[in-house]
CSV table of C-alpha atoms and ligand atoms in Angstrom, one decimal:
chain,number,residue,atom,x,y,z
Q,1,GLU,CA,141.0,118.9,109.6
Q,2,TRP,CA,138.0,116.8,108.9
Q,3,SER,CA,137.4,115.4,105.4
Q,4,MET,CA,134.7,113.1,104.0
Q,5,GLU,CA,137.5,110.8,102.7
Q,6,ASP,CA,138.8,110.3,106.3
Q,7,PHE,CA,135.3,109.9,107.6
Q,8,MET,CA,134.6,107.1,105.0
Q,9,VAL,CA,137.8,105.2,105.7
Q,10,GLN,CA,137.3,105.5,109.5
Q,11,GLU,CA,133.7,104.5,109.4
Q,12,ILE,CA,134.4,101.4,107.2
Q,13,ALA,CA,137.1,100.4,109.7
Q,14,ARG,CA,134.8,101.0,112.6
Q,15,ILE,CA,132.0,98.9,111.0
Q,16,ARG,CA,134.5,96.0,110.3
Q,17,SER,CA,135.7,95.9,113.8
Q,18,LEU,CA,132.2,96.2,115.2
Q,19,VAL,CA,130.6,93.5,113.1
Q,20,GLY,CA,133.6,91.1,113.2
Q,21,GLU,CA,134.5,88.5,110.6
Q,22,LYS,CA,131.3,86.5,110.3
Q,23,ASP,CA,128.3,88.4,111.5
Q,24,GLN,CA,125.6,89.4,109.0
Q,25,VAL,CA,123.9,92.7,108.8
Q,26,LEU,CA,120.4,93.5,107.8
Q,27,GLY,CA,118.9,96.7,106.5
Q,28,ALA,CA,115.8,98.1,105.0
Q,29,VAL,CA,116.2,100.2,101.8
Q,30,SER,CA,113.7,102.5,100.2
Q,31,GLY,CA,115.5,103.9,97.2
Q,32,GLY,CA,116.1,107.1,99.1
Q,33,VAL,CA,119.4,108.8,99.6
Q,34,ASP,CA,120.0,107.9,103.3
Q,35,SER,CA,119.2,104.2,103.1
Q,36,THR,CA,121.1,103.9,99.8
Q,37,VAL,CA,124.3,105.6,101.1
Q,38,ALA,CA,124.1,103.6,104.3
Q,39,ALA,CA,123.8,100.4,102.3
Q,40,ALA,CA,126.6,101.3,99.9
Q,41,LEU,CA,128.9,102.0,102.9
Q,42,MET,CA,128.0,98.7,104.5
Q,43,LYS,CA,128.6,96.8,101.2
Q,44,GLU,CA,132.1,98.5,101.0
Q,45,ALA,CA,132.8,97.4,104.6
Q,46,ILE,CA,131.5,93.8,104.7
Q,47,GLY,CA,130.4,92.9,101.2
Q,48,ASP,CA,127.9,90.1,100.9
Q,49,ARG,CA,127.4,89.8,104.6
Q,50,PHE,CA,125.1,92.8,104.3
Q,51,HIS,CA,121.6,92.0,103.2
Q,52,ALA,CA,119.3,94.8,102.0
Q,53,VAL,CA,115.5,94.3,102.0
Q,54,LEU,CA,113.2,96.4,99.9
Q,55,VAL,CA,109.5,96.1,100.9
Q,56,ASP,CA,107.3,97.0,98.0
Q,57,ASN,CA,104.3,98.5,99.8
Q,58,GLY,CA,102.3,99.0,96.6
Q,59,VAL,CA,102.4,102.8,97.1
Q,60,MET,CA,105.8,103.6,95.7
Q,61,ARG,CA,106.3,105.8,92.6
Q,62,LEU,CA,106.0,104.6,89.0
Q,63,ASN,CA,108.6,101.9,88.2
Q,64,GLU,CA,110.3,102.7,91.5
Q,65,CYS,CA,110.8,99.2,92.7
Q,66,ALA,CA,112.5,98.2,89.4
Q,67,ILE,CA,114.7,101.3,89.5
Q,68,VAL,CA,115.8,100.6,93.1
Q,69,LYS,CA,116.6,97.0,92.2
Q,70,GLU,CA,118.6,98.1,89.3
Q,71,THR,CA,120.6,100.7,91.3
Q,72,LEU,CA,121.3,98.6,94.4
Q,73,GLU,CA,121.9,95.2,92.7
Q,74,GLY,CA,123.0,96.2,89.3
Q,75,HIS,CA,124.9,99.5,89.9
Q,76,LEU,CA,126.1,99.0,93.5
Q,77,GLY,CA,126.3,95.2,93.7
Q,78,ILE,CA,124.4,95.0,96.9
Q,79,ASN,CA,122.8,91.8,98.1
Q,80,LEU,CA,119.1,92.7,97.8
Q,81,THR,CA,115.8,90.9,98.5
Q,82,VAL,CA,112.6,92.5,97.2
Q,83,ALA,CA,109.4,91.6,99.2
Q,84,ASN,CA,106.3,92.3,97.2
Q,85,GLY,CA,103.6,93.4,99.5
Q,86,THR,CA,101.4,95.2,97.0
Q,87,GLU,CA,98.4,93.0,97.5
Q,88,GLN,CA,98.6,93.0,101.3
Q,89,PHE,CA,99.1,96.7,101.6
Q,90,LEU,CA,96.4,97.7,99.1
Q,91,SER,CA,93.8,95.4,100.5
Q,92,GLY,CA,94.6,96.5,104.1
Q,93,LEU,CA,94.2,100.1,103.1
Q,94,LYS,CA,90.7,99.5,101.8
Q,95,GLY,CA,88.3,101.8,103.6
Q,96,VAL,CA,91.1,103.6,105.6
Q,97,THR,CA,90.8,107.3,105.1
Q,98,GLU,CA,92.4,109.0,108.1
Q,99,PRO,CA,96.0,110.0,107.5
Q,100,GLU,CA,97.4,108.7,110.8
Q,101,ALA,CA,95.5,105.5,110.4
Q,102,LYS,CA,97.1,105.0,107.0
Q,103,ARG,CA,100.6,105.7,108.5
Q,104,LYS,CA,99.9,103.3,111.3
Q,105,PHE,CA,98.7,100.5,109.1
Q,106,ILE,CA,101.6,100.9,106.6
Q,107,GLY,CA,104.2,101.2,109.3
Q,108,GLY,CA,102.9,98.1,111.1
Q,109,LYS,CA,102.6,96.0,107.9
Q,110,PHE,CA,106.0,97.1,106.8
Q,111,ILE,CA,107.6,95.7,110.0
Q,112,ASP,CA,105.7,92.4,109.7
Q,113,MET,CA,106.9,91.9,106.1
Q,114,PHE,CA,110.4,93.0,106.9
Q,115,GLU,CA,110.7,90.6,109.8
Q,116,ALA,CA,109.3,87.7,107.7
Q,117,GLU,CA,112.0,88.5,105.1
Q,118,ALA,CA,114.7,88.8,107.8
Q,119,GLU,CA,114.0,85.3,109.0
Q,120,LYS,CA,114.3,83.8,105.6
Q,121,ILE,CA,117.7,85.4,105.1
Q,122,GLU,CA,119.0,83.8,108.2
Q,123,VAL,CA,117.7,80.4,107.3
Q,124,GLY,CA,119.2,80.7,103.8
Q,125,ALA,CA,122.7,81.8,104.9
Q,126,ALA,CA,125.6,79.5,104.2
Q,127,LYS,CA,126.6,76.9,106.9
Q,128,ASP,CA,129.7,78.6,108.1
Q,129,ALA,CA,128.1,82.1,108.0
Q,130,GLY,CA,127.6,84.0,111.2
Q,131,LYS,CA,124.2,85.0,112.4
Q,132,VAL,CA,122.3,88.2,111.6
Q,133,LYS,CA,123.2,90.2,114.6
Q,134,TRP,CA,123.0,93.8,113.3
Q,135,PHE,CA,120.4,96.1,112.0
Q,136,LEU,CA,121.5,99.0,109.8
Q,137,GLN,CA,119.6,102.3,109.9
Q,138,GLY,CA,120.3,105.4,107.8
Q,139,THR,CA,119.6,107.8,110.7
Q,140,LEU,CA,121.0,111.2,110.2
Q,141,TYR,CA,122.1,113.8,112.7
Q,142,PRO,CA,118.9,115.9,112.3
Q,143,ASP,CA,116.8,112.8,112.9
Q,144,VAL,CA,118.7,112.2,116.1
Q,145,ILE,CA,118.2,115.8,117.2
Q,146,GLU,CA,114.5,115.8,116.3
Q,147,SER,CA,113.8,112.7,118.3
Q,148,ILE,CA,115.5,114.1,121.3
Q,149,SER,CA,114.1,117.6,121.2
Q,150,PHE,CA,110.5,117.0,120.1
Q,151,LYS,CA,108.9,115.7,123.2
Q,152,GLY,CA,106.1,118.2,123.0
Q,153,PRO,CA,102.9,118.2,121.0
Q,154,SER,CA,104.8,118.8,117.8
Q,155,ALA,CA,106.0,115.2,118.0
Q,156,THR,CA,102.4,114.1,117.3
Q,157,ILE,CA,101.6,116.3,114.4
Q,158,LYS,CA,102.6,113.4,112.1
Q,159,THR,CA,104.3,110.2,113.0
Q,160,HIS,CA,107.2,109.7,110.7
Q,161,HIS,CA,107.6,105.9,110.8
Q,162,ASN,CA,111.1,105.8,109.5
Q,163,VAL,CA,112.3,107.5,112.6
Q,164,GLY,CA,111.4,105.1,115.4
Q,165,GLY,CA,109.0,102.2,115.0
Q,166,LEU,CA,111.1,99.7,113.2
Q,167,PRO,CA,114.3,99.4,115.2
Q,168,LYS,CA,112.7,98.9,118.6
Q,169,ARG,CA,111.0,95.7,117.6
Q,170,MET,CA,114.0,94.5,115.6
Q,171,THR,CA,116.5,95.5,118.3
Q,172,GLU,CA,114.9,94.9,121.6
Q,173,GLY,CA,112.5,92.2,120.4
Q,174,GLN,CA,114.9,90.1,118.4
Q,175,GLY,CA,118.2,91.1,120.0
Q,176,LEU,CA,119.6,92.8,116.9
Q,177,LYS,CA,122.0,95.6,117.6
Q,178,LEU,CA,121.5,98.9,115.9
Q,179,ILE,CA,124.2,100.2,113.6
Q,180,GLU,CA,123.9,103.8,112.4
Q,181,PRO,CA,126.9,105.0,110.4
Q,182,LEU,CA,125.3,108.3,109.3
Q,183,ARG,CA,124.2,109.5,112.7
Q,184,GLU,CA,126.7,112.3,112.8
Q,185,LEU,CA,126.1,113.6,109.3
Q,186,PHE,CA,123.8,116.3,107.8
Q,187,LYS,CA,122.1,115.7,104.5
Q,188,ASP,CA,124.6,117.4,102.3
Q,189,GLU,CA,127.4,115.4,104.0
Q,190,VAL,CA,125.5,112.2,103.3
Q,191,ARG,CA,125.3,113.3,99.6
Q,192,ASP,CA,129.0,113.9,99.6
Q,193,LEU,CA,129.6,110.5,101.1
Q,194,GLY,CA,127.3,109.0,98.5
Q,195,ARG,CA,129.4,110.5,95.7
Q,196,LYS,CA,132.6,109.2,97.2
Q,197,LEU,CA,131.0,105.7,97.2
Q,198,GLY,CA,130.3,106.0,93.5
Q,199,ILE,CA,126.5,106.6,93.7
Q,200,ASN,CA,125.3,108.5,90.7
Q,201,HIS,CA,124.3,112.2,90.8
Q,202,GLU,CA,120.6,111.5,90.2
Q,203,LEU,CA,120.3,109.3,93.2
Q,204,VAL,CA,122.4,111.4,95.4
Q,205,MET,CA,120.3,114.5,94.7
Q,206,ARG,CA,117.0,112.7,95.1
Q,207,HIS,CA,114.2,114.4,96.9
Q,208,PRO,CA,113.0,112.8,100.1
Q,209,PHE,CA,110.0,110.4,99.7
Q,210,PRO,CA,107.8,109.5,102.7
Q,211,GLY,CA,107.6,105.9,103.9
Q,212,PRO,CA,103.8,105.7,103.5
Q,213,GLY,CA,104.4,106.9,99.9
Q,214,ILE,CA,101.6,107.8,97.6
Q,215,ALA,CA,99.1,106.6,100.2
Q,216,ILE,CA,99.4,110.0,102.0
Q,217,ARG,CA,99.3,111.8,98.7
Q,218,ILE,CA,95.9,110.4,97.9
Q,219,LEU,CA,93.5,112.4,100.1
Q,220,GLY,CA,91.1,110.0,101.8
Q,221,GLU,CA,90.7,106.4,100.6
Q,222,VAL,CA,93.5,104.7,98.7
Q,223,THR,CA,92.3,102.5,95.9
Q,224,PRO,CA,94.4,100.8,93.1
Q,225,GLU,CA,92.8,103.1,90.5
Q,226,ARG,CA,93.7,106.2,92.5
Q,227,VAL,CA,97.3,104.9,93.0
Q,228,GLU,CA,97.7,104.4,89.3
Q,229,ILE,CA,96.4,107.9,88.5
Q,230,ALA,CA,98.5,109.6,91.2
Q,231,ARG,CA,101.6,107.7,90.0
Q,232,LYS,CA,101.1,108.7,86.3
Q,233,ALA,CA,100.5,112.4,87.2
Q,234,ASP,CA,103.5,112.4,89.5
Q,235,HIS,CA,105.7,110.8,86.9
Q,236,ILE,CA,104.8,113.5,84.3
Q,237,PHE,CA,105.3,116.3,86.8
Q,238,ILE,CA,108.7,115.1,88.0
Q,239,SER,CA,110.0,114.3,84.5
Q,240,MET,CA,109.0,117.7,83.3
Q,241,ILE,CA,110.8,119.3,86.3
Q,242,ARG,CA,113.9,117.3,85.4
Q,243,GLU,CA,113.7,118.3,81.7
Q,244,ALA,CA,113.4,121.9,82.7
Q,245,GLY,CA,116.5,121.6,84.8
Q,246,LEU,CA,114.7,122.6,87.9
Q,247,TYR,CA,115.0,119.4,89.9
Q,248,ASP,CA,118.0,120.4,92.0
Q,249,GLN,CA,116.6,123.8,92.8
Q,250,ILE,CA,113.5,122.2,94.4
Q,251,SER,CA,113.6,120.4,97.8
Q,252,GLN,CA,110.6,118.2,97.2
Q,253,ALA,CA,107.9,117.9,94.6
Q,254,PHE,CA,105.0,115.6,93.8
Q,255,ALA,CA,101.5,115.2,92.5
Q,256,ALA,CA,98.7,114.4,94.9
Q,257,LEU,CA,95.2,113.3,94.1
Q,258,ASP,CA,92.0,114.9,95.4
Q,259,PRO,CA,89.3,112.3,95.2
Q,260,SER,CA,86.5,114.8,95.0
Q,261,LYS,CA,85.5,115.2,91.4
Q,262,ALA,CA,85.3,118.3,89.2
Q,263,VAL,CA,83.4,118.9,86.0
Q,264,GLY,CA,85.2,119.5,82.7
Q,265,VAL,CA,84.7,119.2,79.0
Q,266,MET,CA,86.8,116.9,76.9
Q,267,GLY,CA,86.2,116.7,73.2
Q,268,ASP,CA,82.6,117.5,73.1
Q,269,LYS,CA,81.7,115.6,76.2
Q,270,ARG,CA,81.0,116.6,79.8
Q,271,VAL,CA,83.3,114.7,82.2
Q,272,TYR,CA,83.3,114.4,86.0
Q,273,GLN,CA,86.8,113.4,87.2
Q,274,TYR,CA,89.5,113.7,89.8
Q,275,ILE,CA,91.6,116.8,90.6
Q,276,ILE,CA,95.4,116.6,90.7
Q,277,ILE,CA,97.2,118.9,93.1
Q,278,LEU,CA,100.8,119.7,92.3
Q,279,ARG,CA,103.1,120.6,95.2
Q,280,ALA,CA,106.8,121.7,95.0
Q,281,VAL,CA,108.7,123.4,97.9
Q,282,GLN,CA,112.0,124.9,98.7
Q,283,THR,CA,113.3,124.4,102.2
Q,284,THR,CA,116.6,123.9,104.0
Q,285,ASP,CA,115.3,122.0,107.0
Q,286,PHE,CA,111.8,120.8,106.1
Q,287,MET,CA,110.5,122.5,109.2
Q,288,THR,CA,109.5,125.6,107.2
Q,289,ALA,CA,109.1,125.7,103.4
Q,290,LYS,CA,107.9,127.9,100.6
Q,291,ALA,CA,106.1,126.9,97.4
Q,292,PHE,CA,108.4,126.9,94.4
Q,293,PRO,CA,107.8,129.9,92.1
Q,294,PHE,CA,107.4,128.1,88.7
Q,295,PRO,CA,107.0,130.2,85.6
Q,296,PHE,CA,103.3,130.1,84.7
Q,297,ASP,CA,104.1,128.6,81.3
Q,298,PHE,CA,105.6,125.6,82.9
Q,299,LEU,CA,102.6,124.9,85.1
Q,300,ASP,CA,100.4,125.4,82.0
Q,301,GLN,CA,102.4,122.7,80.1
Q,302,VAL,CA,102.3,120.3,83.0
Q,303,SER,CA,98.6,120.7,83.5
Q,304,THR,CA,97.9,120.1,79.8
Q,305,ARG,CA,100.0,116.9,79.7
Q,306,ILE,CA,98.4,115.5,82.8
Q,307,VAL,CA,94.9,116.1,81.7
Q,308,ASN,CA,95.6,114.7,78.2
Q,309,GLU,CA,97.7,111.7,79.3
Q,310,VAL,CA,96.2,110.6,82.5
Q,311,ASP,CA,92.7,109.0,82.3
Q,312,GLY,CA,90.4,110.1,85.0
Q,313,VAL,CA,91.8,113.6,85.6
Q,314,CYS,CA,90.2,116.7,84.3
Q,315,ARG,CA,91.7,119.4,86.5
Q,316,VAL,CA,95.2,120.3,87.8
Q,317,VAL,CA,95.9,122.9,90.5
Q,318,TYR,CA,99.1,124.2,92.1
Q,319,ASP,CA,99.3,124.3,95.9
Q,320,CYS,CA,101.1,127.6,96.8
Q,321,THR,CA,100.7,127.2,100.6
Q,322,SER,CA,103.8,127.9,102.7
Q,323,LYS,CA,104.8,125.7,105.7
Q,324,PRO,CA,103.6,126.8,108.2
Q,325,PRO,CA,100.6,126.9,108.1
Q,326,GLY,CA,100.6,124.1,105.5
Q,327,THR,CA,102.7,121.0,105.8
Q,328,ILE,CA,104.8,119.7,102.9
Q,329,GLU,CA,102.7,116.6,102.4
Q,330,LEU,CA,98.9,117.1,102.1
Q,331,GLU,CA,98.1,114.6,104.8
R,401,LIG,P1,105.5,117.5,106.5
R,401,LIG,O1,104.3,117.1,105.6
R,401,LIG,O2,105.4,117.1,107.9
R,401,LIG,O3,106.8,116.8,105.9
R,401,LIG,O4,105.7,119.0,106.3
R,401,LIG,C1,108.1,117.1,106.3
R,401,LIG,C2,109.0,116.0,105.7
R,401,LIG,O5,108.7,114.7,106.2
R,401,LIG,C3,108.2,113.9,105.2
R,401,LIG,N1,107.1,113.0,105.8
R,401,LIG,C4,107.3,111.7,106.1
R,401,LIG,N2,108.3,110.9,105.9
R,401,LIG,N3,107.0,109.1,106.8
R,401,LIG,C5,108.1,109.6,106.3
R,401,LIG,O6,109.0,108.8,106.1
R,401,LIG,C6,105.9,109.9,107.0
R,401,LIG,O7,104.8,109.5,107.5
R,401,LIG,C7,106.0,111.3,106.6
R,401,LIG,N4,105.2,112.4,106.6
R,401,LIG,C8,105.9,113.4,106.1
R,401,LIG,C9,107.7,114.7,104.1
R,401,LIG,O8,107.8,114.0,102.8
R,401,LIG,C10,108.7,115.9,104.2
R,401,LIG,O9,110.0,115.6,103.5
């Protein structure tokens, strides 16, 4: 009989024998469930010979970078380097409006920054330390299946840069060997493993967040002003979902920003400001999804708070499109 406890013990043993006594392992973390669980497992197996790198791409959620740092370093004791790329990412996104162009730019820049960090880690390692020979990826079983079976046009609907992209250049280009301890697990099993590794409930149940972050939740051009607005609106929406006890019933939720402007009245003045689009879906496989049926009062309260608290927004709408024909993200 198979148990998560056995899996964990075996996987830790397998990692130790694979990596040996001195080799170092490198991994990108995002604050998401998969990369965090993979990192925690690695830490358990080889301690400080695992180096996690978080690239702040400037389009993460409000306070996210600080929260990830606190969780990984503070709570899990993982060796973490944060690379701040806000400036580079946001200036590179200037004038880029097309969704795939945003993904391509963010994916490419991410690899550049990650590689630059990786080199520093090797240089900085202690004299008797082994080389960085391994690259950790939090690939799950569904990711494996998806990349095998989607050879048709569906593969090009959106390029999900966390599946593919990074490892090829790191592995083939730099001779790093790929290590994927979660590749036989489904999401709920990864959550189970996370709990066994002592990761808190909130993190283990976290909704997925796309690599290109808020950049694909701002329709059209990404500007620092729009990022700030989208962040604040998203933070209000997600906090209210948590307070209402609905977070674990929803598979993914966020606020997106529509840069076309709408007219409103605030106080006794006419305003002309952005529209926020709320999206929340329920799904088991993320291939199909239904909009979450919030009680109207809840949406009303969220809308009121966003318009009152976020400068630059005068309308809030709820997206009730299913997938298909909609996708979960708006871009
Ligand atoms: P869609 O919008 O295709 O989203 O229905 C399905 C799931 O994939 C996530 N997603 C992404 N994740 N990079 C990622 O890492 C991306 O470019 C990307 N695009 C979509 C989305 O958040 C949802 O969970």
